[in-house]
Amino acid sequence: MKRIFLVYTVDRSDAFDQVARSHEAWEADVGLWFVNSGDSLSRLYHALKRALKPTQTFLVAPLPERPKFKNLSAGSLAWIIARIPK
């Protein structure tokens, strides 16, 4: 079963295309991504950590329900609504 994860990276924000090639992902803001993955939290975290090699703040967290947010990139809400049922 796939889940949505929130990924935040400070120094590898330019690497979104790299992540999007291997995962269904959405760039919500610079360095802030939604990733749709069937991997466990640990597996996704370590896969992204190996691929991105971040040296600063790096976060991967599951989103069990639709988050509330404002001023993210156009289409972010539609992307989330399509993947996280109400």
Backbone as CSV, one residue per row, in Angstrom:
resi,resn,N_x,N_y,N_z,CA_x,CA_y,CA_z,C_x,C_y,C_z
1,MET,0.837,-1.184,0.000,0.000,0.000,0.000,0.883,1.249,0.000
2,LYS,0.565,2.168,-0.876,1.344,3.398,-0.948,0.852,4.403,0.083
3,ARG,1.806,5.206,0.559,1.498,6.284,1.504,2.187,7.554,1.014
4,ILE,1.703,8.676,1.496,2.321,9.957,1.178,3.272,10.323,2.304
5,PHE,4.464,10.761,1.920,5.477,11.209,2.867,5.824,12.659,2.568
6,LEU,6.119,13.396,3.607,6.634,14.749,3.481,8.149,14.659,3.558
7,VAL,8.822,15.246,2.585,10.289,15.254,2.560,10.739,16.704,2.565
8,TYR,11.675,17.016,3.447,12.231,18.367,3.539,13.747,18.264,3.524
9,THR,14.350,19.017,2.639,15.805,19.048,2.566,16.261,20.468,2.270
10,VAL,17.232,20.931,3.003,17.715,22.302,2.851,18.732,22.404,1.721
11,ASP,19.745,21.570,1.774,20.871,21.733,0.851,20.749,20.924,-0.434
12,ARG,19.696,20.134,-0.588,19.534,19.336,-1.804,18.226,19.660,-2.511
13,SER,17.722,20.870,-2.304,16.446,21.255,-2.899,16.488,21.224,-4.423
14,ASP,17.691,21.300,-4.989,17.843,21.265,-6.442,17.711,19.850,-7.008
15,ALA,17.583,18.854,-6.159,17.595,17.452,-6.586,16.201,16.860,-6.756
16,PHE,15.172,17.698,-6.827,13.817,17.161,-6.948,13.668,16.259,-8.167
17,ASP,14.219,16.664,-9.302,14.096,15.858,-10.522,14.669,14.460,-10.323
18,GLN,15.747,14.367,-9.570,16.362,13.072,-9.273,15.384,12.194,-8.484
19,VAL,14.717,12.770,-7.508,13.746,12.025,-6.698,12.532,11.643,-7.550
20,ALA,12.066,12.565,-8.378,10.873,12.325,-9.192,11.097,11.237,-10.243
21,ARG,12.337,10.972,-10.600,12.607,9.891,-11.556,12.363,8.516,-10.931
22,SER,12.527,8.403,-9.626,12.386,7.096,-8.986,11.131,6.970,-8.106
23,HIS,10.451,8.070,-7.852,9.246,8.053,-7.016,8.211,9.003,-7.611
24,GLU,6.946,8.695,-7.376,5.908,9.657,-7.723,6.019,10.774,-6.688
25,ALA,6.316,11.980,-7.137,6.607,13.063,-6.192,6.067,14.393,-6.703
26,TRP,5.870,15.310,-5.757,5.376,16.658,-6.062,6.233,17.662,-5.304
27,GLU,6.695,18.687,-6.003,7.484,19.738,-5.360,6.532,20.826,-4.866
28,ALA,6.270,20.827,-3.569,5.333,21.774,-2.974,5.969,23.143,-2.762
29,ASP,7.272,23.158,-2.537,8.040,24.391,-2.357,9.510,24.011,-2.486
30,VAL,10.368,24.982,-2.475,11.797,24.705,-2.592,12.230,23.823,-1.420
31,GLY,12.682,22.622,-1.735,13.148,21.696,-0.705,12.052,20.985,0.066
32,LEU,10.787,21.212,-0.282,9.653,20.585,0.408,8.852,19.779,-0.607
33,TRP,8.849,18.470,-0.424,8.252,17.576,-1.412,7.263,16.626,-0.768
34,PHE,6.260,16.229,-1.547,5.382,15.128,-1.193,5.831,13.943,-2.035
35,VAL,5.984,12.787,-1.418,6.416,11.585,-2.135,5.414,10.472,-1.866
36,ASN,4.928,9.855,-2.922,3.994,8.735,-2.834,4.808,7.457,-2.991
37,SER,4.858,6.645,-1.950,5.731,5.472,-1.981,5.112,4.288,-1.248
38,GLY,5.403,3.110,-1.737,5.008,1.883,-1.067,6.045,1.417,-0.066
39,ASP,7.161,2.134,0.014,8.232,1.788,0.951,7.852,2.156,2.383
40,SER,8.495,1.495,3.334,8.349,1.887,4.737,9.056,3.224,4.938
41,LEU,8.776,3.865,6.045,9.446,5.126,6.370,10.959,4.942,6.368
42,SER,11.430,3.911,7.033,12.871,3.677,7.130,13.494,3.436,5.760
43,ARG,12.855,2.610,4.957,13.403,2.292,3.629,13.456,3.540,2.744
44,LEU,12.384,4.333,2.751,12.365,5.554,1.943,13.402,6.547,2.447
45,TYR,13.458,6.738,3.762,14.433,7.668,4.348,15.853,7.305,3.904
46,HIS,16.215,6.043,4.059,17.585,5.633,3.728,17.848,5.674,2.226
47,ALA,16.854,5.343,1.407,17.025,5.425,-0.046,17.257,6.872,-0.477
48,LEU,16.461,7.791,0.065,16.630,9.202,-0.286,17.930,9.755,0.281
49,LYS,18.273,9.345,1.493,19.525,9.817,2.103,20.723,9.371,1.271
50,ARG,20.711,8.139,0.803,21.816,7.648,-0.040,21.858,8.389,-1.374
51,ALA,20.686,8.624,-1.963,20.627,9.275,-3.271,20.976,10.757,-3.197
52,LEU,20.481,11.446,-2.175,20.652,12.899,-2.085,21.929,13.323,-1.370
53,LYS,22.381,12.505,-0.434,23.564,12.826,0.375,23.461,14.212,1.029
54,PRO,22.383,14.456,1.782,22.226,15.765,2.426,23.270,15.967,3.522
55,THR,23.679,17.206,3.699,24.625,17.542,4.770,23.995,18.475,5.793
56,GLN,22.786,18.939,5.512,22.074,19.809,6.443,20.731,19.165,6.782
57,THR,19.801,19.944,7.268,18.502,19.443,7.697,17.855,18.555,6.635
58,PHE,17.399,17.385,7.077,16.755,16.414,6.189,15.670,15.706,6.986
59,LEU,14.461,15.666,6.448,13.321,15.085,7.155,12.481,14.262,6.191
60,VAL,12.049,13.096,6.640,11.067,12.287,5.922,10.026,11.868,6.957
61,ALA,8.756,12.189,6.702,7.694,11.875,7.663,6.439,11.436,6.921
62,PRO,5.762,10.393,7.411,4.512,9.971,6.775,3.393,10.972,7.063
63,LEU,2.487,11.100,6.110,1.307,11.944,6.291,0.091,11.025,6.359
64,PRO,-0.413,10.730,7.555,-1.534,9.795,7.686,-2.864,10.375,7.214
65,GLU,-2.947,11.688,7.113,-4.160,12.329,6.610,-3.762,13.588,5.861
66,ARG,-4.741,14.197,5.201,-4.452,15.407,4.425,-3.942,16.514,5.341
67,PRO,-2.809,17.101,5.003,-2.303,18.205,5.815,-3.037,19.504,5.467
68,LYS,-2.998,20.434,6.374,-3.489,21.791,6.118,-2.277,22.625,5.750
69,PHE,-2.382,23.434,4.706,-1.255,24.280,4.320,-1.741,25.466,3.504
70,LYS,-0.850,26.417,3.344,-1.159,27.638,2.603,0.088,28.076,1.847
71,ASN,-0.110,28.623,0.667,0.948,29.224,-0.148,1.996,28.238,-0.652
72,LEU,1.609,26.981,-0.863,2.519,26.052,-1.526,2.285,26.173,-3.030
73,SER,3.079,25.482,-3.826,2.997,25.629,-5.277,1.606,25.259,-5.798
74,ALA,1.237,25.911,-6.893,-0.056,25.646,-7.515,-0.174,24.164,-7.843
75,GLY,-1.293,23.584,-7.505,-1.531,22.171,-7.768,-1.235,21.260,-6.591
76,SER,-0.607,21.792,-5.543,-0.248,20.959,-4.386,-1.474,20.346,-3.718
77,LEU,-2.500,21.149,-3.507,-3.700,20.638,-2.849,-4.369,19.565,-3.704
78,ALA,-4.475,19.802,-4.998,-5.084,18.809,-5.893,-4.291,17.507,-5.880
79,TRP,-2.965,17.601,-5.844,-2.114,16.402,-5.818,-2.390,15.596,-4.553
80,ILE,-2.473,16.283,-3.414,-2.739,15.614,-2.138,-4.148,15.014,-2.113
81,ILE,-5.141,15.777,-2.533,-6.531,15.300,-2.520,-6.680,14.037,-3.365
82,ALA,-5.967,13.975,-4.474,-6.052,12.805,-5.357,-5.435,11.558,-4.733
83,ARG,-4.598,11.732,-3.715,-3.859,10.593,-3.162,-4.182,10.253,-1.711
84,ILE,-4.756,11.193,-0.981,-5.128,10.916,0.411,-6.635,11.109,0.536
85,PRO,-7.370,10.004,0.705,-8.825,10.128,0.824,-9.223,10.890,2.081
86,LYS,-10.376,11.494,2.013,-10.877,12.276,3.148,-11.231,11.399,4.308
